[in-house]
XYZ file of C-alpha atoms in Angstrom:
665
model
C 44.718 -40.939 -66.115
C 43.464 -41.097 -62.577
C 40.722 -38.611 -63.440
C 39.665 -40.733 -66.417
C 39.426 -43.825 -64.250
C 37.429 -41.831 -61.681
C 34.820 -40.682 -64.216
C 34.550 -44.164 -65.749
C 33.878 -45.596 -62.290
C 31.226 -42.999 -61.579
C 29.567 -43.694 -64.948
C 29.568 -47.435 -64.221
C 28.062 -46.880 -60.787
C 25.262 -44.673 -62.177
C 24.355 -47.303 -64.781
C 24.378 -49.990 -62.125
C 22.008 -48.058 -59.887
C 19.709 -47.276 -62.824
C 19.527 -50.980 -63.669
C 18.649 -51.825 -60.074
C 15.885 -49.213 -60.009
C 14.468 -50.469 -63.327
C 14.441 -54.017 -62.031
C 12.713 -53.041 -58.781
C 10.044 -51.048 -60.644
C 9.419 -54.015 -62.935
C 9.033 -56.347 -59.964
C 6.646 -53.961 -58.168
C 4.519 -53.463 -61.268
C 3.906 -57.213 -61.599
C 2.563 -57.676 -58.085
C -1.030 -58.742 -57.865
C -3.646 -56.297 -56.554
C -4.703 -57.569 -53.107
C -8.176 -58.823 -52.384
C -10.359 -56.713 -50.092
C -11.442 -57.930 -46.688
C -14.973 -57.770 -45.332
C -15.650 -55.455 -42.381
C -18.764 -56.617 -40.521
C -20.733 -54.777 -37.839
C -23.631 -56.348 -35.951
C -25.799 -55.358 -32.990
C -29.131 -56.551 -31.640
C -31.699 -55.181 -29.185
C -34.427 -57.774 -28.387
C -36.154 -55.008 -26.412
C -35.439 -51.558 -24.985
C -35.981 -52.325 -21.297
C -33.439 -50.442 -19.196
C -33.926 -52.884 -16.332
C -32.747 -55.796 -18.460
C -30.094 -53.833 -20.319
C -28.775 -50.763 -18.435
C -26.119 -50.247 -21.147
C -28.839 -49.010 -23.489
C -28.175 -45.453 -22.354
C -24.688 -45.745 -23.865
C -25.703 -47.687 -26.979
C -28.651 -45.533 -28.064
C -28.461 -41.750 -28.148
C -31.809 -40.079 -27.473
C -32.365 -36.663 -29.041
C -35.345 -34.356 -28.816
C -38.527 -36.008 -27.569
C -37.375 -39.633 -27.630
C -37.338 -41.799 -24.511
C -37.085 -45.368 -23.244
C -40.496 -46.603 -22.098
C -40.076 -48.875 -19.080
C -43.688 -49.982 -19.285
C -43.460 -51.137 -22.897
C -39.743 -51.890 -23.043
C -39.658 -49.728 -26.145
C -37.850 -46.832 -27.766
C -40.664 -44.309 -27.881
C -41.580 -41.105 -29.711
C -43.157 -38.797 -28.519
C -42.728 -38.214 -24.813
C -46.083 -38.287 -23.046
C -44.468 -37.498 -19.717
C -43.838 -33.924 -20.820
C -47.476 -32.949 -20.445
C -50.913 -33.190 -21.906
C -50.102 -31.824 -25.335
C -47.595 -33.814 -27.345
C -48.186 -32.087 -30.658
C -45.231 -30.968 -32.788
C -42.631 -33.107 -31.035
C -39.644 -34.375 -33.080
C -37.213 -36.940 -31.737
C -34.487 -39.373 -32.716
C -33.032 -42.586 -31.348
C -29.605 -43.234 -32.930
C -27.117 -46.062 -32.460
C -24.272 -44.226 -30.732
C -21.413 -45.562 -32.833
C -20.711 -44.895 -36.530
C -21.128 -47.705 -39.066
C -18.883 -48.044 -42.119
C -21.297 -47.941 -45.060
C -19.142 -46.818 -47.973
C -15.687 -47.650 -49.340
C -14.312 -44.468 -50.962
C -11.374 -46.275 -52.622
C -13.693 -48.439 -54.749
C -16.777 -46.193 -54.587
C -18.770 -49.200 -53.353
C -21.627 -48.932 -50.834
C -21.820 -51.506 -48.056
C -24.424 -54.237 -47.851
C -26.671 -54.156 -44.824
C -29.685 -55.900 -43.299
C -31.924 -54.613 -40.545
C -35.077 -55.929 -38.916
C -37.254 -54.136 -36.383
C -40.735 -54.213 -34.937
C -42.823 -51.114 -34.339
C -46.233 -50.048 -33.143
C -48.205 -46.881 -33.814
C -50.741 -45.934 -31.137
C -53.110 -43.068 -30.587
C -52.188 -40.857 -27.638
C -54.268 -41.516 -24.537
C -54.443 -37.848 -23.599
C -56.858 -35.304 -25.069
C -57.455 -37.185 -28.285
C -60.806 -37.910 -29.860
C -60.790 -40.210 -32.832
C -57.664 -41.340 -34.629
C -56.128 -38.482 -36.514
C -52.688 -39.916 -37.049
C -49.325 -38.282 -36.523
C -46.659 -37.578 -39.108
C -44.306 -40.544 -39.544
C -41.904 -43.036 -38.066
C -38.705 -43.398 -40.097
C -35.677 -45.648 -40.320
C -32.753 -43.339 -41.067
C -29.127 -43.412 -42.174
C -27.642 -39.998 -41.391
C -24.187 -38.355 -41.157
C -24.315 -37.482 -37.431
C -25.837 -38.608 -34.161
C -26.848 -35.304 -32.606
C -28.995 -33.402 -35.128
C -32.782 -33.314 -34.847
C -34.907 -31.471 -37.380
C -38.380 -29.966 -37.339
C -41.677 -31.593 -36.412
C -44.721 -32.378 -38.534
C -43.954 -33.391 -42.127
C -40.211 -32.809 -41.524
C -40.338 -35.930 -39.241
C -37.380 -34.770 -37.179
C -35.121 -35.126 -40.216
C -34.519 -31.688 -41.707
C -35.341 -28.066 -41.091
C -37.082 -25.968 -43.678
C -34.040 -24.070 -44.951
C -31.515 -26.895 -45.254
C -29.707 -27.350 -48.548
C -30.331 -30.915 -49.634
C -26.830 -31.316 -51.045
C -25.328 -30.520 -47.649
C -27.056 -33.323 -45.767
C -26.570 -36.859 -47.033
C -29.308 -39.115 -45.714
C -31.434 -42.156 -46.474
C -34.927 -42.179 -44.970
C -37.532 -44.931 -45.089
C -40.852 -43.491 -43.861
C -43.761 -45.363 -42.360
C -46.449 -42.718 -42.660
C -49.950 -42.702 -41.168
C -50.919 -39.217 -42.266
C -50.453 -37.507 -45.639
C -47.557 -35.083 -46.094
C -49.230 -32.312 -48.129
C -46.050 -31.026 -49.744
C -45.185 -34.456 -51.182
C -48.674 -35.773 -51.884
C -47.950 -38.974 -49.950
C -51.053 -41.066 -49.240
C -51.803 -42.290 -45.749
C -50.699 -45.766 -44.658
C -47.606 -45.836 -46.834
C -43.951 -46.707 -46.865
C -41.707 -44.305 -48.785
C -38.010 -43.778 -49.496
C -36.396 -40.355 -49.166
C -32.851 -39.562 -50.290
C -31.353 -36.389 -48.804
C -34.790 -34.743 -48.566
C -38.201 -35.082 -46.936
C -39.799 -35.407 -50.383
C -40.381 -39.064 -51.224
C -38.624 -40.649 -54.197
C -40.593 -43.934 -53.950
C -44.088 -44.428 -52.394
C -45.895 -47.682 -51.607
C -49.413 -47.730 -50.155
C -49.242 -50.694 -47.775
C -53.023 -50.647 -47.285
C -53.228 -52.150 -50.755
C -51.474 -55.270 -49.432
C -53.643 -55.457 -46.325
C -51.199 -53.971 -43.820
C -52.544 -50.656 -42.459
C -49.931 -49.054 -40.222
C -52.268 -47.243 -37.827
C -54.277 -50.260 -36.691
C -52.479 -50.352 -33.323
C -50.911 -53.778 -33.973
C -47.201 -54.653 -33.922
C -45.647 -54.662 -37.392
C -42.361 -56.252 -38.431
C -39.999 -54.815 -41.024
C -37.070 -56.390 -42.889
C -34.855 -54.068 -44.933
C -31.828 -55.239 -46.913
C -29.452 -53.575 -49.349
C -27.005 -55.373 -51.626
C -24.134 -52.910 -52.040
C -22.339 -54.439 -55.066
C -25.642 -55.113 -56.901
C -27.265 -51.904 -55.577
C -30.678 -53.441 -54.845
C -33.016 -52.355 -52.028
C -35.468 -54.919 -50.629
C -38.180 -54.038 -48.063
C -40.634 -56.496 -46.543
C -43.439 -55.816 -44.066
C -45.305 -58.435 -42.044
C -47.617 -58.960 -39.104
C -45.748 -61.893 -37.538
C -42.185 -61.857 -36.241
C -41.224 -65.387 -37.240
C -42.920 -65.348 -40.643
C -40.640 -63.772 -43.219
C -42.837 -62.346 -46.028
C -42.383 -64.215 -49.272
C -43.051 -61.149 -51.412
C -41.387 -57.751 -50.798
C -43.457 -54.577 -50.790
C -40.536 -52.844 -52.485
C -37.578 -54.254 -54.421
C -35.740 -52.073 -56.907
C -32.290 -51.143 -58.082
C -31.100 -48.018 -56.274
C -27.585 -46.577 -56.028
C -27.101 -45.144 -52.538
C -23.464 -44.112 -53.144
C -24.193 -40.366 -53.627
C -26.003 -40.300 -50.278
C -23.420 -42.114 -48.166
C -20.314 -40.989 -46.341
C -17.715 -43.577 -45.391
C -19.122 -43.639 -41.852
C -22.794 -43.018 -41.081
C -25.194 -43.388 -38.162
C -28.319 -45.547 -38.202
C -31.464 -45.273 -36.133
C -35.010 -43.947 -36.057
C -36.694 -40.581 -36.260
C -40.324 -39.629 -35.658
C -42.516 -36.630 -35.010
C -46.042 -35.516 -34.390
C -47.833 -32.649 -36.080
C -51.256 -31.229 -35.294
C -52.356 -34.677 -34.132
C -51.035 -36.740 -31.250
C -49.517 -40.135 -31.808
C -47.087 -42.494 -30.071
C -44.494 -44.356 -32.170
C -42.716 -47.282 -30.461
C -39.754 -49.366 -31.610
C -40.022 -52.704 -29.775
C -36.966 -54.572 -31.112
C -34.120 -53.950 -33.540
C -31.117 -55.686 -35.042
C -28.686 -54.518 -37.698
C -25.825 -56.079 -39.680
C -23.577 -54.413 -42.263
C -20.724 -55.711 -44.411
C -18.352 -53.377 -46.235
C -15.237 -53.936 -48.309
C -11.905 -52.547 -47.131
C -8.163 -52.872 -47.675
C -5.762 -53.227 -44.774
C -3.094 -50.592 -45.141
C 0.218 -50.231 -43.367
C 3.231 -47.882 -43.613
C 5.820 -49.069 -46.098
C 9.341 -49.686 -44.856
C 10.597 -47.655 -47.809
C 9.319 -44.377 -46.474
C 6.956 -44.433 -43.505
C 6.258 -40.738 -43.768
C 4.910 -40.514 -47.292
C 4.355 -43.981 -48.766
C 1.392 -46.250 -48.258
C 1.450 -49.793 -49.540
C -1.359 -52.291 -49.626
C -0.987 -55.616 -47.883
C -2.761 -58.740 -49.036
C -4.803 -59.608 -45.973
C -5.979 -63.086 -46.944
C -5.790 -65.051 -43.707
C -5.540 -68.509 -45.276
C -1.938 -69.431 -45.943
C -1.275 -71.056 -49.307
C 1.408 -73.670 -49.834
C 4.352 -72.164 -51.676
C 4.750 -73.042 -55.338
C 8.176 -74.663 -55.595
C 8.597 -73.777 -59.257
C 7.698 -70.161 -58.634
C 9.892 -69.876 -55.563
C 12.929 -71.196 -57.450
C 12.418 -68.582 -60.119
C 12.107 -65.868 -57.503
C 15.282 -66.936 -55.669
C 17.606 -65.977 -58.534
C 16.465 -62.358 -59.106
C 16.129 -61.731 -55.376
C 19.675 -62.989 -54.749
C 20.938 -61.063 -57.722
C 19.287 -57.911 -56.429
C 20.896 -58.321 -52.999
C 24.288 -58.973 -54.580
C 24.079 -55.918 -56.831
C 22.912 -53.746 -53.946
C 25.903 -54.924 -51.901
C 28.260 -54.141 -54.798
C 26.755 -50.679 -55.176
C 27.053 -50.003 -51.456
C 30.652 -51.150 -51.384
C 31.469 -48.944 -54.364
C 29.873 -45.926 -52.741
C 31.757 -46.523 -49.486
C 35.035 -46.946 -51.390
C 34.613 -43.772 -53.426
C 33.565 -41.845 -50.330
C 36.671 -43.049 -48.468
C 38.964 -42.022 -51.355
C 37.359 -38.593 -51.760
C 37.427 -37.994 -48.013
C 41.152 -38.813 -47.784
C 41.896 -36.456 -50.668
C 39.805 -33.740 -49.044
C 41.460 -34.194 -45.675
C 44.875 -33.997 -47.288
C 44.006 -30.596 -48.744
C 42.665 -29.255 -45.422
C 44.554 -28.199 -42.316
C 44.314 -30.657 -39.435
C 42.259 -28.329 -37.247
C 39.442 -27.809 -39.800
C 35.872 -28.509 -38.684
C 33.482 -30.588 -40.771
C 30.300 -28.936 -41.990
C 27.182 -29.681 -40.012
C 24.851 -32.171 -41.595
C 21.328 -30.899 -42.334
C 18.807 -33.073 -40.579
C 15.157 -33.311 -41.526
C 12.789 -31.407 -39.264
C 10.074 -33.242 -37.308
C 6.927 -33.825 -39.412
C 4.675 -31.575 -37.287
C 7.157 -28.767 -36.788
C 5.859 -25.521 -38.355
C 7.983 -23.976 -41.055
C 8.125 -20.896 -43.222
C 6.563 -21.145 -46.674
C 6.931 -19.038 -49.790
C 4.148 -17.115 -51.473
C 4.238 -19.486 -54.442
C 3.764 -22.510 -52.154
C 0.617 -21.057 -50.580
C -0.587 -19.879 -53.990
C -0.186 -23.389 -55.394
C -1.886 -24.927 -52.327
C -4.971 -22.694 -52.717
C -5.053 -22.840 -56.536
C -3.985 -19.198 -56.802
C -6.370 -18.215 -54.012
C -9.292 -19.385 -56.103
C -12.872 -18.464 -55.276
C -13.583 -22.198 -55.174
C -11.285 -22.506 -52.133
C -12.593 -19.334 -50.423
C -13.812 -20.026 -46.860
C -14.665 -16.549 -45.565
C -13.250 -13.222 -44.444
C -13.101 -10.775 -41.557
C -11.641 -7.338 -40.901
C -8.098 -8.717 -40.943
C -8.075 -10.874 -44.054
C -9.449 -13.751 -46.099
C -9.458 -17.506 -45.495
C -8.806 -20.182 -48.107
C -8.784 -23.953 -48.032
C -5.610 -25.470 -49.437
C -3.574 -28.638 -49.755
C 0.180 -28.610 -49.169
C 2.647 -30.597 -51.251
C 2.771 -33.304 -48.560
C -0.998 -33.840 -48.921
C -2.137 -32.236 -45.654
C -5.198 -29.970 -45.793
C -4.827 -26.457 -44.372
C -6.811 -23.274 -43.872
C -4.715 -20.316 -45.034
C -5.359 -16.893 -43.524
C -4.162 -14.176 -45.892
C -3.877 -10.877 -44.057
C -5.265 -8.051 -46.164
C -3.047 -5.277 -47.488
C -5.299 -2.708 -45.809
C -4.788 -4.334 -42.417
C -1.001 -4.624 -42.835
C -0.647 -1.046 -44.109
C -2.850 0.402 -41.355
C -0.903 -1.332 -38.597
C 2.490 -1.467 -40.287
C 4.273 -0.900 -36.958
C 2.823 -4.203 -35.705
C 4.335 -6.235 -38.542
C 7.328 -7.588 -36.608
C 5.210 -8.306 -33.529
C 2.694 -10.147 -35.691
C 5.374 -12.428 -37.147
C 6.889 -13.013 -33.726
C 3.542 -14.009 -32.232
C 2.762 -16.326 -35.144
C 6.090 -18.074 -34.603
C 5.407 -18.336 -30.857
C 1.909 -19.793 -31.242
C 3.211 -22.195 -33.899
C 5.299 -23.975 -31.278
C 2.426 -24.388 -28.796
C 0.780 -27.825 -28.689
C -2.480 -28.748 -26.936
C -5.425 -31.047 -27.852
C -7.801 -28.069 -27.797
C -5.696 -25.781 -30.001
C -5.626 -25.906 -33.799
C -2.187 -26.846 -35.058
C -0.365 -24.029 -36.884
C 1.357 -25.609 -39.897
C 3.442 -22.588 -40.846
C 3.497 -19.027 -42.081
C 4.652 -16.893 -44.983
C 6.371 -13.512 -45.158
C 6.962 -13.097 -48.851
C 5.965 -10.844 -51.736
C 5.093 -8.102 -49.217
C 2.410 -10.351 -47.711
C 1.890 -12.207 -44.430
C -0.071 -15.440 -44.240
C -0.557 -18.196 -41.686
C -1.680 -21.792 -42.308
C -3.730 -23.772 -39.782
C -4.490 -27.465 -39.831
C -7.855 -27.741 -41.610
C -10.689 -28.800 -39.264
C -13.248 -30.690 -41.343
C -16.366 -30.172 -39.204
C -16.138 -26.394 -39.476
C -16.716 -23.662 -36.929
C -19.015 -23.744 -33.919
C -21.296 -20.954 -35.170
C -22.398 -23.146 -38.107
C -23.532 -25.800 -35.616
C -25.154 -23.450 -33.095
C -26.942 -21.053 -35.421
C -27.385 -23.171 -38.543
C -29.534 -26.177 -39.324
C -30.050 -28.796 -36.626
C -29.670 -28.687 -32.861
C -26.645 -29.560 -30.757
C -27.753 -31.529 -27.666
C -26.809 -30.318 -24.184
C -24.135 -32.970 -23.639
C -22.278 -31.757 -26.755
C -22.585 -28.110 -25.780
C -21.229 -28.759 -22.296
C -18.285 -30.656 -23.811
C -17.569 -27.720 -26.146
C -17.531 -25.291 -23.210
C -15.135 -27.509 -21.238
C -12.834 -27.968 -24.258
C -12.640 -24.216 -24.898
C -11.935 -23.581 -21.213
C -9.096 -26.126 -21.238
C -7.532 -24.599 -24.354
C -7.702 -21.043 -22.996
C -6.371 -22.095 -19.615
C -3.363 -23.746 -21.271
C -2.603 -20.586 -23.255
C -2.837 -18.441 -20.145
C -0.436 -20.703 -18.217
C 2.062 -20.026 -21.026
C 1.494 -16.246 -20.607
C -0.227 -16.207 -23.997
C -3.719 -15.108 -25.026
C -6.072 -15.958 -27.862
C -7.286 -12.364 -28.438
C -10.008 -13.360 -30.917
C -12.356 -15.695 -29.036
C -15.805 -16.096 -30.616
C -17.953 -18.910 -31.990
C -16.431 -18.586 -35.463
C -12.946 -19.110 -33.947
C -13.926 -22.387 -32.268
C -13.856 -25.462 -34.517
C -15.088 -29.046 -34.157
C -12.785 -31.841 -35.290
C -13.854 -35.258 -36.567
C -14.539 -36.484 -33.022
C -16.472 -33.227 -32.325
C -13.822 -32.041 -29.904
C -13.677 -28.254 -29.735
C -10.370 -26.665 -30.756
C -9.373 -23.001 -30.740
C -8.072 -21.463 -33.953
C -7.926 -18.163 -35.830
C -5.804 -16.490 -33.153
C -5.924 -12.710 -32.875
C -2.145 -12.493 -32.407
C -1.546 -8.735 -31.989
C -3.971 -6.779 -29.811
C -4.722 -3.851 -32.104
C -5.021 -0.624 -30.196
C -2.593 -1.578 -27.454
C -0.172 1.264 -26.952
C 2.439 -0.880 -25.267
C 3.268 -4.515 -24.626
C 2.741 -3.917 -20.907
C -0.814 -2.707 -21.529
C -1.438 -5.671 -23.803
C -0.221 -8.224 -21.268
C -2.479 -6.705 -18.600
C -5.592 -6.647 -20.762
C -5.486 -9.520 -23.264
C -5.816 -12.431 -20.811
C -8.650 -10.669 -19.009
C -10.341 -9.975 -22.345
C -10.142 -13.705 -23.147
C -12.041 -14.526 -19.948
C -14.714 -11.938 -20.766
C -15.156 -13.269 -24.301
C -15.337 -16.801 -22.921
C -18.231 -15.701 -20.714
C -20.136 -14.309 -23.708
C -19.393 -17.471 -25.702
C -20.853 -19.567 -22.854
C -24.073 -17.551 -23.038
C -24.236 -18.106 -26.810
C -23.719 -21.859 -26.464
C -26.354 -22.306 -23.727
C -28.902 -19.960 -25.339
C -28.301 -21.095 -28.923
C -28.394 -17.500 -30.182
C -25.870 -14.883 -31.265
C -24.527 -12.221 -28.922
C -26.382 -9.560 -30.917
C -29.474 -10.688 -32.799
C -30.810 -9.056 -35.909
C -33.787 -6.794 -35.293
C -37.108 -8.613 -35.410
C -40.614 -7.212 -35.175
C -41.688 -9.581 -32.416
C -38.510 -9.173 -30.391
C -38.086 -6.493 -27.763
C -35.147 -4.143 -28.181
C -33.701 -5.045 -24.747
C -33.555 -8.726 -25.758
C -31.378 -8.207 -28.833
C -28.147 -7.904 -26.830
C -27.584 -11.342 -25.311
C -25.341 -10.172 -22.465
C -27.730 -7.469 -21.297
C -30.673 -9.840 -21.647
C -28.893 -12.495 -19.568
C -28.148 -10.047 -16.762
C -31.776 -8.859 -16.780
C -32.991 -12.456 -16.433
C -30.480 -13.020 -13.653
C -31.804 -9.957 -11.839
C -35.368 -11.339 -11.975
C -34.185 -14.913 -11.259
C -35.511 -16.131 -14.634
C -32.302 -17.470 -16.189
C -34.160 -20.611 -17.195
C -35.763 -18.580 -20.007
C -32.357 -18.190 -21.639
C -31.762 -21.937 -22.094
C -32.262 -23.121 -25.680
C -35.542 -25.062 -25.639
C -34.716 -26.733 -28.943
C -32.496 -29.158 -27.029
C -35.583 -31.009 -25.779
C -36.290 -32.639 -22.411
C -32.919 -34.361 -21.960
C -31.180 -31.197 -20.800
C -29.977 -31.054 -17.205
C -31.527 -27.699 -16.305
C -29.697 -27.385 -12.977
C -26.394 -27.957 -14.755
C -27.286 -25.475 -17.507
C -28.129 -22.737 -14.974
C -24.810 -23.320 -13.192
C -22.942 -22.975 -16.492
C -24.868 -19.774 -17.253
C -23.793 -18.347 -13.912
C -20.168 -19.227 -14.683
C -20.548 -17.347 -17.966
C -21.986 -14.280 -16.214
C -19.191 -14.454 -13.636
C -16.640 -14.187 -16.454
C -18.236 -10.949 -17.707
C -17.748 -9.108 -14.403
C -15.207 -6.336 -14.146
C -11.881 -7.712 -12.958
C -12.085 -5.663 -9.770
C -15.529 -7.135 -9.048
C -14.404 -10.768 -9.140
C -13.832 -11.920 -12.701
C -12.222 -15.382 -12.309
C -9.127 -16.746 -14.017
C -9.474 -19.532 -16.560
C -7.911 -21.902 -14.035
C -10.783 -21.156 -11.653
C -13.312 -21.524 -14.492
C -11.965 -24.993 -15.316
C -12.325 -25.981 -11.649
C -15.933 -24.702 -11.564
C -16.769 -26.770 -14.653
C -15.074 -29.962 -13.486
C -16.150 -29.867 -9.853
C -19.911 -29.480 -9.579
C -19.678 -29.286 -5.787
C -17.396 -26.247 -5.855
C -19.553 -23.199 -5.031
C -19.639 -20.301 -7.472
C -18.854 -16.861 -5.999
C -21.744 -14.520 -5.371
C -23.087 -12.766 -8.465
C -24.352 -9.183 -8.107
C -27.996 -8.701 -9.042
C -27.270 -5.744 -11.323
C -25.471 -5.728 -14.643
C -21.815 -4.627 -14.520
C -22.514 -2.256 -17.436
C -19.792 -1.360 -19.921
C -17.215 -3.962 -19.072
C -14.590 -3.469 -21.755
C -13.878 -0.983 -24.527
C -15.480 -1.990 -27.817
C -12.111 -2.422 -29.483
C -11.317 -5.243 -27.049
C -14.600 -7.102 -27.451
C-alpha cells in the first residue's frame, strides 16, 4: 500500500511540474518582441590642423603616402616632402575607430550622412601642364591598416585580390580616365568591392569640373531601411545643392560587415597630383537590440530586453489580470518544492536506515569551469566539423590537417587532426604527445591561443583550439595589402610576450613560424598550433636543452620576416640573385655591409620609424646566434623591445653559419 501511495505521489508531482512548464512556455510565447534602439556615432573635423587639434594623430590613421599638411590644415595625398617625384603614391586616411554600419540580426544596413570638402591641385614640382592623377575616394572598408596599389587601383586593392574577400564601398572623384573601366575624366563613380565602377556620373556635364583647383563640397547620405544613396556636389559650403548628382536605390548589405572603417583613399599614377581633404564630418545611425544574460541560465541563454527608456503608466486592468497567474505560479512552485523536499527527506531516511552508520555519501559531480579544456569523443569532433568536410578544411602540414568546427555549446574551434602516417611513424611519442597537449591546455596567457580540448578515440588524436577569426600572420604579411609598421611592431612584442611566458613555465612552442601566429579581432597576436613533441629528440633531457633555444632562434627568423615583409625562403625569380633567396643569409650579408636598411619593407610607406626598425632587425639577428656566441633568452628579448634605451649586445660582422640542425628549424 505504501508503494502504491508513493507512485501515485510521484505521478501527481510529474503532472504538476508539466503543467507549470506548459504555463511558463505559454506566458513566454505571448511576450511582445522588443523595439530596437538607435546607435548613433558622430564626429567632425572642421580642419586638419595639428596645431589646433593635436588629437588628430589618434583620431585619423595615416597609411602609405598620406600626411597632415600644416600649411593647408588638410589631410593630404600624396606626400610632396618625400622628394621631387610623387608618381605612383597610394595613401589612406582612416578614422581610427570602427563604425557600426550593419545589424546582422535584422540584416539591415545603417543610415549614414557625411559631408566633406576637397581640393585637387597640380603638383608644383616637375610638372608641365595639368595631366591629372588617378582619383580621390571616400571609402568604407573592413580594416584600418590596408593600403592597395597606386594608379587606377587608387590605394584600394591590389591586382590579385579576390573581390569576394574584401567588402568595400568606394565613391571615386576621378580626374583622369581609368582605362580598365572606361571611366571618363571629371567623374564621380561608385565601386562595390572592386575598382571597376558600378555607377558613373560625369560631373562636367553639370558644370562642376573636379580638376579646376577650386574647393568642392560633397554631401553623401544613405537611408539604410529604404536603401537609397544620395550624392550632392557643390561649389559653396553653405549652399546645399537642391538637385543630387546621383540618387538611386542601392542595397549595400552584401558589402558591409557589422563594423567598418570610414575614410579616404587616393593615389597618383604616371602624373603628379595633390589631393587635399579640408574638412569632414560623419554621422551614422544603426538599429540594435540591448541583450543581457538571462537569470535562467547565464551560461547558455540570451534574452532580449525591451530598452524603451520612456516609462509607461501601468494598465490597471492588465496588471490585475497578471496578478492572478503570477501568484498562482509562485504558489504552485512552492508546492512543488515542498513536495520534492518531503520526498527527498523520506527517501533519505529510508536509505540511511539501510546503511551502516559509518557509510560515506557519494561525492556530488560539479560542473567544470566554462573555459576548462576537456576530452572529446571522435563523434563530437566529427559532428563539429561536419564529418571533416572539405567545406570546413583550413589547411594541412606534415603532421595533420586543420578543420573549422563548431562545438555543441556554439563556440567556434580549429581542430587539428593528426595524420595516421605521423602517428604511426612516431608511435613511441603517442603518450608524450597526449601529456603535452594536456599540459598546454591548462596554460593561460593573452598571447596564447586557448586550447579547448583534445580527443584520443577511434585510434586517432586530435586537438581543438579556439578559432581566431582574423587568420594567421602569413596571410597578412605575404597576401594582399600592407601591414603598417606600428602593427608589425605590436605583433613582434606580442609574440615575444607569449614565448617568454611559456619559457618561464619550462615549456616551449616548438613550431614557431608566421603560420602559427594568429591575429584576433583586436589584431593582437596570439601563438597557436603548438609543436608539442620535438620529433627527433632522443631523450627528454636533450629536448629540454634544445627546444627553448630553438624557439628563440625561430623568433629571430620570424622578426626578419615581419620587418622585411617576405618569406624566409623565397621562390626562385629571374631577377633575384641566388644569395638573396634565403632571408637569414641575406640579412647577415646586409649587416656585414651595414646596409640593413635595404631589408625593411618599403611598402609600409614613409611613416615607418627607420631607427626603430633597424634596432628590431638587430634583435632578430641576435636571436639567430649560436647559444655559445650570445643568443639571448626571451626575457632579455622582451626587455630589449620594451626599453629602447637598453643597449643591444655586440653583433659579429660575419654570419654564424649553420646554427641549428634542419630538423629543429
